[in-house]
């Protein structure tokens, strides 16, 4: 615990770019991405891994950025909503009215993207399980689920 | 839904904010960082009711980077929107678990947090008031000893000194005694539930800066930047013109961001560091505990009806759990009194609606403003009455549905415009859910029980008599229009709906209308707040007036250009043209910044459209009878659910959830469906899961989203939504407003369905599996 206030210079790979940043050892990736790299699409919601709003992809796996230290993310490919080139999922969210206030949207989109990439054969139960990690407080979730299903159906 | 002859209104045009939101690029309050900005963190109470003996700041000051620490003494005056009863930081005593006691300002958030945690408070515990009924007892300790000295800020709020009553609204309509005499059947029904939370995904945040000129700049995640300005002005004695409040996109609000709390603190923090910019953002725990919550209620409803089921009498007591401070809780108890019977025609009504002080977190507006709460009480009572009368619950509601010619509890006369058609909603629902005596309760092959429950709903806005909005239109050189209006986009789609109203009025394409999400009290015209499902109506009318103004100006310059009279002209398709020869016209592009002759001479100057609207003829409620007009109109609706209950383990699933709403003309059907689905989900989540869990000492045991349980995507039902469109004559294109309505009937519908499935009274929320087990087995808590 002594070195909690000390820090180090680390190299992170974020959205396919290498970034050299000085971070505190206790700094979360959420903090680094937002405050040091200005990637404000990573949304804090609970700082406790409960809401999924700050979901980013680490080597393609959705992770809550509030739940990982920046020093732990060294050596991995980190992707935020700002780095998502494939617009299939955002477009499908738009088409299905799956966005209201927009705050949970980046987390849901990245989580959905990871689902489609990692589990293209996902059935309804798998979709449900995958999306359960994220909270949306505005829509009734149905619009989000439909978006994911539509994309999976097209892929099949 | 018919689309009449409208080209944009009534069409599901895409949201104006959608591209930025889908790419994560929309900026919310806390997304704007500023070099050199200081950070503030709260130290909050870990007692629900205690005297503050001492506060030791020594260790906190030792943390490096700490620039200021403030406590209640730095501003020892109470603030509040309706009744000034709350010091921004606790003074002498704390009244709820989580109450802000001190604020640390430091260079970084980490330093501020570390220092805030090192503040030591010595308390002397006081007895804790755990419920509104306990608060009402005469021997219960007072939470506010000085209630009689607090300043009432608005008309129509009636605190009772030397009690725990922050407000009492009385309804006395007709003759209750006669009503009981005419009643063959009577029921007596109780419900109760504790406080819960809005839990918007974006936690509240505010930042403030005081310029050397004295100008105060505030950025806040708020539903009412002008309201923030008003209260800052009022309590800190700053002229409104010297305060600018900015609000960008808001990440969900649900009423919770209508309250002014962090803004006071951010201002005090900035003042303590010489006016530097200070940022204060709630953690999730603070947002749940320290900031205002969704109100609780204990209610008793007695209804009397004839043998045929015609309602004769209603005697109602609402005891709202306003928590430690009244905030808008006093207004909620008043709004609930105004609509206390639900949408039923009853001649004889007696209601006492209290906002009680307790040692719970203080309540503020929650989507529906007293109506989801009163509706649960009324609709459970209606089902009990139906059962006693041996009547179909839907038929009982149909028989008693309020309609033009009837009066409301506050004796407003209803007409064909100011109330929607509840009977039409009921009939549509009957069809949609295949509602008949055989399908209301059924056994499945695997031993489960399927049951349907229904709830009616209504609501008027309870806006103050001076609720207003304005709109200003400026034109770009490409002929497109900028719409400036202080309606806040909290996710409901208001910017899109207002743009549609403008597009329709100007006969322009949506792509030529620009609306920005950010509101700035310095640039945008005054607006009361974005609450009460009233923005489509009030701001919509302002937009129409502004469009009319712009059209008049365009015709005036157009008449010069086209050598005719303004009356000969029409505006549409980004042109001004001659009515009977539309091919003869001039583009708005060529008029909006003045019409230029070939020789360079220019006439007309800029076209600047302006318009405003104010609700009219509203009155405060009479203190003895409640007589008065609380809002301009009532949207109405019917909601229903179908549940599948497992009598083996007392669990259930909601299979279907349905809404038929009459909110007048639907401006954007797909956005409206989204509002209804989202409302149903929020209502079901509240009714089935959500509640703070307190220990016996008022301590909150579940201040995180892990333990404060919200429905997840796998748990949602199938949603069914439909609309009846009885126009409001005054409304823009006949629209009433709808943001809150999807929530209102859900607890009633769910409670009624489950009570049927379980064969037992269910009177407490949330309707957890454990609670149902308790009700059926006589066990539980």
Coordinates of N, CA and C in Angstrom, one line a residue, chain A residues 4-5 24 26-27 31 34-35 38-53 67 81-82 84 87 89-91 93-106 108-109 125 127-146, chain B residues 12-15 17-19 21-28 30-31 33 109-110 114 197-203 250-252 254 281-285 366-367 489-492 668 670-671 674-675 677-679 681-682 685 690 704-706 708 710-719:
Chain A
X4 N 1.0 3.5 -3.2 CA -0.3 3.8 -3.8 C -0.3 5.2 -4.4
X5 N 0.5 6.1 -3.9 CA 0.5 7.5 -4.4 C 1.6 7.7 -5.4
X24 N -0.7 7.1 -11.9 CA -0.5 6.7 -10.5 C -0.7 5.1 -10.5
X26 N -2.3 3.4 -8.5 CA -3.7 3.1 -8.1 C -4.7 3.6 -9.1
X27 N -4.2 4.1 -10.2 CA -5.2 4.8 -11.2 C -5.9 3.7 -12.0
X31 N -10.1 6.2 -15.4 CA -9.5 7.5 -15.1 C -8.5 7.9 -16.2
X34 N -10.1 8.7 -19.6 CA -10.9 9.9 -19.7 C -10.0 11.2 -19.4
X35 N -9.3 11.1 -18.3 CA -8.6 12.3 -17.9 C -7.3 12.6 -18.5
X38 N -8.5 11.9 -22.8 CA -9.6 12.6 -23.3 C -10.7 11.8 -24.0
X39 N -10.7 10.5 -23.7 CA -11.6 9.6 -24.4 C -12.9 9.6 -23.6
X40 N -13.7 10.6 -23.8 CA -14.9 10.8 -22.9 C -16.1 9.9 -23.3
X41 N -15.9 9.1 -24.3 CA -16.9 8.1 -24.6 C -16.9 6.9 -23.6
X42 N -15.9 6.9 -22.8 CA -15.8 5.9 -21.7 C -16.6 6.5 -20.5
X43 N -17.8 6.0 -20.2 CA -18.6 6.7 -19.2 C -18.6 6.1 -17.8
X44 N -18.3 6.9 -16.8 CA -18.4 6.4 -15.5 C -19.8 6.3 -15.0
X45 N -20.2 5.2 -14.4 CA -21.6 5.2 -13.9 C -21.7 4.7 -12.5
X46 N -20.7 3.9 -12.0 CA -20.8 3.4 -10.6 C -19.4 3.2 -10.0
X47 N -18.4 3.1 -10.8 CA -17.0 2.9 -10.3 C -16.9 1.6 -9.6
X48 N -17.8 0.7 -9.9 CA -17.9 -0.5 -9.1 C -18.2 -1.8 -9.9
X49 N -18.2 -1.6 -11.2 CA -18.4 -2.8 -12.0 C -19.8 -3.3 -12.1
X50 N -20.8 -2.4 -11.7 CA -22.2 -2.8 -11.6 C -23.0 -2.4 -12.8
X51 N -22.6 -1.4 -13.6 CA -23.5 -0.8 -14.6 C -23.0 -1.0 -16.0
X52 N -21.8 -1.3 -16.2 CA -21.3 -1.5 -17.6 C -21.1 -0.3 -18.4
X53 N -21.3 0.9 -17.9 CA -21.2 2.1 -18.8 C -19.8 2.4 -19.3
X67 N -12.7 -1.2 -13.4 CA -12.3 -2.4 -12.6 C -10.9 -2.9 -13.0
X81 N -15.1 3.3 -27.5 CA -16.0 3.6 -28.6 C -15.4 4.5 -29.7
X82 N -14.5 5.4 -29.3 CA -13.9 6.3 -30.2 C -13.1 5.5 -31.3
X84 N -13.9 2.5 -32.5 CA -14.8 1.5 -33.2 C -15.0 1.9 -34.6
X87 N -19.2 0.4 -38.2 CA -20.4 1.1 -37.7 C -21.7 0.3 -37.8
X89 N -23.0 -1.8 -35.7 CA -23.8 -1.8 -34.5 C -24.4 -0.4 -34.2
X90 N -23.6 0.6 -34.2 CA -24.2 2.0 -34.0 C -25.3 2.2 -34.9
X91 N -25.2 1.8 -36.2 CA -26.3 2.1 -37.2 C -27.5 1.3 -36.8
X93 N -28.3 0.3 -33.7 CA -28.9 1.0 -32.6 C -29.8 2.2 -33.0
X94 N -29.3 2.9 -34.0 CA -30.0 4.1 -34.5 C -31.3 3.6 -35.1
X95 N -31.2 2.6 -35.9 CA -32.4 2.1 -36.6 C -33.5 1.7 -35.7
X96 N -33.1 1.1 -34.6 CA -34.0 0.5 -33.6 C -34.4 1.4 -32.5
X97 N -34.0 2.6 -32.5 CA -34.3 3.6 -31.4 C -33.8 3.1 -30.1
X98 N -32.6 2.5 -30.1 CA -32.0 1.9 -28.9 C -31.3 2.9 -28.1
X99 N -31.4 4.2 -28.4 CA -30.7 5.2 -27.7 C -31.6 6.3 -27.3
X100 N -31.6 6.7 -26.0 CA -32.3 7.8 -25.5 C -31.4 8.9 -25.0
X101 N -31.0 8.7 -23.7 CA -30.1 9.8 -23.1 C -28.7 9.6 -23.7
X102 N -28.3 8.4 -24.1 CA -27.1 8.1 -24.7 C -25.9 7.8 -23.8
X103 N -26.2 7.8 -22.5 CA -25.1 7.7 -21.5 C -24.6 6.2 -21.5
X104 N -25.5 5.3 -21.5 CA -25.1 3.9 -21.5 C -24.7 3.3 -22.8
X105 N -24.9 4.1 -23.9 CA -24.8 3.7 -25.3 C -23.4 3.1 -25.6
X106 N -22.3 3.9 -25.3 CA -21.0 3.4 -25.7 C -20.7 2.0 -25.1
X108 N -22.9 -0.3 -24.1 CA -23.7 -1.3 -24.7 C -23.2 -1.6 -26.1
X109 N -22.8 -0.6 -26.9 CA -22.3 -0.8 -28.2 C -21.1 -1.7 -28.2
X125 N -30.7 -16.9 -25.1 CA -30.2 -17.0 -23.7 C -28.8 -16.4 -23.6
X127 N -27.5 -14.1 -25.6 CA -27.6 -12.6 -25.7 C -28.0 -12.0 -24.4
X128 N -29.0 -12.6 -23.8 CA -29.5 -12.1 -22.5 C -28.4 -12.1 -21.5
X129 N -27.7 -13.2 -21.4 CA -26.6 -13.3 -20.4 C -25.5 -12.2 -20.7
X130 N -25.2 -12.1 -21.9 CA -24.1 -11.1 -22.3 C -24.5 -9.7 -22.0
X131 N -25.8 -9.3 -22.3 CA -26.2 -7.9 -22.1 C -26.5 -7.6 -20.6
X132 N -26.6 -8.6 -19.8 CA -27.0 -8.4 -18.4 C -26.0 -7.6 -17.6
X133 N -24.8 -7.5 -18.2 CA -23.8 -6.7 -17.4 C -24.0 -5.2 -17.5
X134 N -24.8 -4.8 -18.4 CA -25.0 -3.3 -18.6 C -26.4 -2.9 -18.2
X135 N -26.5 -1.7 -17.6 CA -27.8 -1.1 -17.3 C -28.1 0.0 -18.2
X136 N -29.3 0.0 -18.7 CA -29.9 1.2 -19.4 C -31.1 1.6 -18.6
X137 N -31.2 2.9 -18.3 CA -32.3 3.3 -17.5 C -33.4 4.0 -18.3
X138 N -33.2 4.2 -19.6 CA -34.2 4.9 -20.4 C -35.0 4.0 -21.2
X139 N -34.4 3.2 -22.1 CA -35.2 2.4 -23.0 C -35.7 1.2 -22.2
X140 N -36.5 0.4 -22.8 CA -37.0 -0.8 -22.1 C -36.1 -2.0 -22.4
X141 N -34.9 -1.8 -22.9 CA -33.9 -2.9 -23.3 C -34.3 -3.6 -24.6
X142 N -35.6 -3.6 -24.9 CA -36.0 -4.4 -26.1 C -35.4 -3.9 -27.3
X143 N -35.2 -2.6 -27.5 CA -34.6 -2.0 -28.6 C -33.2 -2.4 -28.8
X144 N -32.5 -2.5 -27.7 CA -31.1 -2.9 -27.7 C -31.0 -4.4 -28.1
X145 N -31.8 -5.2 -27.5 CA -31.8 -6.6 -27.8 C -32.1 -6.8 -29.3
X146 N -33.1 -6.1 -29.8 CA -33.4 -6.3 -31.2 C -32.3 -5.9 -32.1
Chain B
X12 N -42.2 9.3 -37.5 CA -41.1 8.8 -36.7 C -39.8 9.2 -37.3
X13 N -39.6 10.6 -37.3 CA -38.3 11.0 -37.9 C -37.2 10.7 -36.9
X14 N -36.0 10.4 -37.4 CA -34.9 10.1 -36.5 C -34.6 11.2 -35.5
X15 N -34.1 10.8 -34.3 CA -33.7 11.8 -33.3 C -32.6 12.7 -33.8
X17 N -30.3 14.0 -32.1 CA -29.1 13.9 -31.4 C -28.4 12.5 -31.6
X18 N -28.9 11.8 -32.5 CA -28.6 10.3 -32.5 C -27.2 10.0 -33.0
X19 N -26.7 10.7 -34.1 CA -25.4 10.3 -34.6 C -24.3 10.5 -33.6
X21 N -24.6 10.6 -30.3 CA -24.8 9.7 -29.2 C -24.3 8.3 -29.6
X22 N -24.6 7.9 -30.8 CA -24.2 6.5 -31.2 C -22.7 6.4 -31.3
X23 N -22.0 7.5 -31.4 CA -20.6 7.4 -31.5 C -19.9 7.7 -30.2
X24 N -20.6 8.0 -29.2 CA -20.0 8.3 -27.9 C -19.4 9.6 -27.8
X25 N -19.8 10.5 -28.7 CA -19.1 11.8 -28.8 C -20.0 12.9 -28.2
X26 N -21.2 12.6 -27.7 CA -22.0 13.6 -27.0 C -21.3 14.0 -25.7
X27 N -21.3 15.3 -25.4 CA -20.7 15.7 -24.1 C -21.7 15.9 -23.0
X28 N -21.4 15.3 -21.9 CA -22.2 15.5 -20.7 C -21.4 16.4 -19.8
X30 N -19.8 16.3 -17.1 CA -18.5 16.0 -16.5 C -17.5 15.6 -17.6
X31 N -17.9 15.7 -18.9 CA -17.0 15.4 -20.0 C -16.2 16.6 -20.4
X33 N -13.4 18.9 -19.5 CA -12.3 19.1 -18.5 C -11.7 20.4 -18.8
X109 N -9.0 15.1 -7.6 CA -10.2 14.4 -6.9 C -9.7 13.4 -5.9
X110 N -8.5 12.8 -6.1 CA -8.0 11.8 -5.2 C -7.7 12.5 -3.9
X114 N -9.5 11.7 -0.3 CA -8.7 11.2 0.8 C -8.9 12.1 2.0
X197 N -34.9 5.1 -5.7 CA -34.1 6.2 -6.3 C -34.3 6.2 -7.8
X198 N -33.9 7.4 -8.4 CA -34.0 7.6 -9.8 C -32.9 6.8 -10.5
X199 N -31.7 6.8 -9.9 CA -30.6 6.0 -10.5 C -30.3 6.3 -12.0
X200 N -30.3 7.5 -12.3 CA -29.9 7.9 -13.7 C -28.5 7.4 -13.9
X201 N -28.1 7.0 -15.1 CA -26.8 6.4 -15.3 C -25.7 7.5 -15.1
X202 N -25.9 8.7 -15.5 CA -25.0 9.8 -15.2 C -25.3 10.3 -13.8
X203 N -24.3 10.2 -12.9 CA -24.5 10.7 -11.6 C -24.6 12.3 -11.7
X250 N -28.0 15.6 -20.9 CA -28.1 15.0 -19.5 C -28.3 13.5 -19.7
X251 N -27.5 12.8 -18.9 CA -27.5 11.3 -19.0 C -28.6 10.7 -18.1
X252 N -29.8 11.0 -18.4 CA -31.0 10.5 -17.7 C -31.2 11.4 -16.5
X254 N -35.1 11.7 -14.8 CA -36.3 11.1 -14.2 C -36.8 11.9 -13.0
X281 N -18.5 16.1 -8.4 CA -19.3 15.0 -9.0 C -19.6 14.0 -8.0
X282 N -20.9 13.5 -8.0 CA -21.3 12.5 -7.1 C -20.7 11.2 -7.5
X283 N -20.2 10.4 -6.5 CA -20.0 9.0 -6.8 C -21.4 8.3 -6.8
X284 N -21.4 7.1 -7.2 CA -22.7 6.4 -7.3 C -23.4 6.4 -5.8
X285 N -22.5 6.1 -4.9 CA -23.0 6.0 -3.5 C -23.6 7.3 -3.0
X366 N -39.9 12.6 -8.8 CA -39.6 11.4 -9.6 C -40.7 11.3 -10.7
X367 N -40.2 10.9 -11.8 CA -41.1 10.7 -13.0 C -42.5 10.3 -12.6
X489 N -32.5 18.2 -23.0 CA -32.6 16.8 -23.5 C -32.0 15.9 -22.5
X490 N -33.0 15.2 -21.8 CA -32.6 14.2 -20.8 C -32.7 12.8 -21.4
X491 N -33.0 12.7 -22.7 CA -33.1 11.4 -23.3 C -34.5 11.2 -23.9
X492 N -35.5 12.0 -23.5 CA -36.9 11.9 -23.8 C -37.1 12.2 -25.3
X668 N -44.1 12.2 -32.4 CA -43.2 11.2 -33.0 C -43.5 9.9 -32.5
X670 N -42.5 6.7 -32.9 CA -41.5 5.8 -32.4 C -40.8 6.3 -31.1
X671 N -40.6 7.6 -31.0 CA -40.1 8.1 -29.8 C -41.1 7.9 -28.7
X674 N -41.0 4.5 -27.4 CA -39.8 4.3 -26.6 C -40.0 4.9 -25.2
X675 N -40.7 6.0 -25.1 CA -41.0 6.6 -23.8 C -41.9 5.6 -23.0
X677 N -42.3 2.2 -23.4 CA -41.6 1.0 -23.0 C -40.6 1.3 -21.9
X678 N -39.9 2.4 -22.0 CA -38.9 2.8 -21.0 C -39.6 3.1 -19.6
X679 N -40.8 3.7 -19.7 CA -41.6 4.0 -18.5 C -42.1 2.7 -17.9
X681 N -40.8 -0.3 -18.1 CA -39.6 -0.9 -17.5 C -39.2 -0.3 -16.2
X682 N -39.2 1.0 -16.2 CA -38.8 1.7 -14.9 C -39.9 1.5 -13.8
X685 N -39.5 -2.1 -12.7 CA -38.3 -2.3 -11.9 C -38.6 -1.7 -10.4
X690 N -37.1 -2.3 -6.6 CA -36.3 -1.2 -6.1 C -36.8 -0.6 -4.8
X704 N -25.4 0.8 -3.5 CA -24.7 0.6 -4.7 C -25.6 -0.1 -5.7
X705 N -25.3 0.0 -7.0 CA -26.1 -0.6 -8.0 C -26.0 -2.2 -8.0
X706 N -25.1 -2.7 -7.2 CA -25.0 -4.1 -7.0 C -26.1 -4.6 -6.1
X708 N -28.6 -2.2 -4.8 CA -29.8 -1.5 -5.2 C -30.2 -2.1 -6.6
X710 N -31.7 -3.2 -10.0 CA -32.5 -2.7 -11.1 C -32.7 -3.8 -12.1
X711 N -33.9 -3.9 -12.8 CA -34.1 -4.9 -13.8 C -33.1 -4.9 -14.9
X712 N -32.7 -6.0 -15.3 CA -31.7 -6.2 -16.4 C -32.4 -6.6 -17.7
X713 N -31.7 -6.6 -18.8 CA -32.3 -6.9 -20.0 C -33.0 -8.3 -20.1
X714 N -32.5 -9.2 -19.4 CA -33.0 -10.6 -19.5 C -34.4 -10.7 -18.8
X715 N -34.7 -9.7 -18.0 CA -35.9 -9.8 -17.2 C -37.1 -9.0 -17.7
X716 N -37.0 -8.5 -18.9 CA -38.1 -7.6 -19.4 C -39.2 -8.4 -20.0
X717 N -40.4 -7.9 -20.0 CA -41.5 -8.6 -20.6 C -41.6 -8.2 -22.1
X718 N -42.6 -8.8 -22.7 CA -43.0 -8.3 -24.1 C -43.8 -7.0 -23.9
X719 N -43.4 -5.9 -24.6 CA -44.1 -4.7 -24.5 C -45.2 -4.5 -25.6

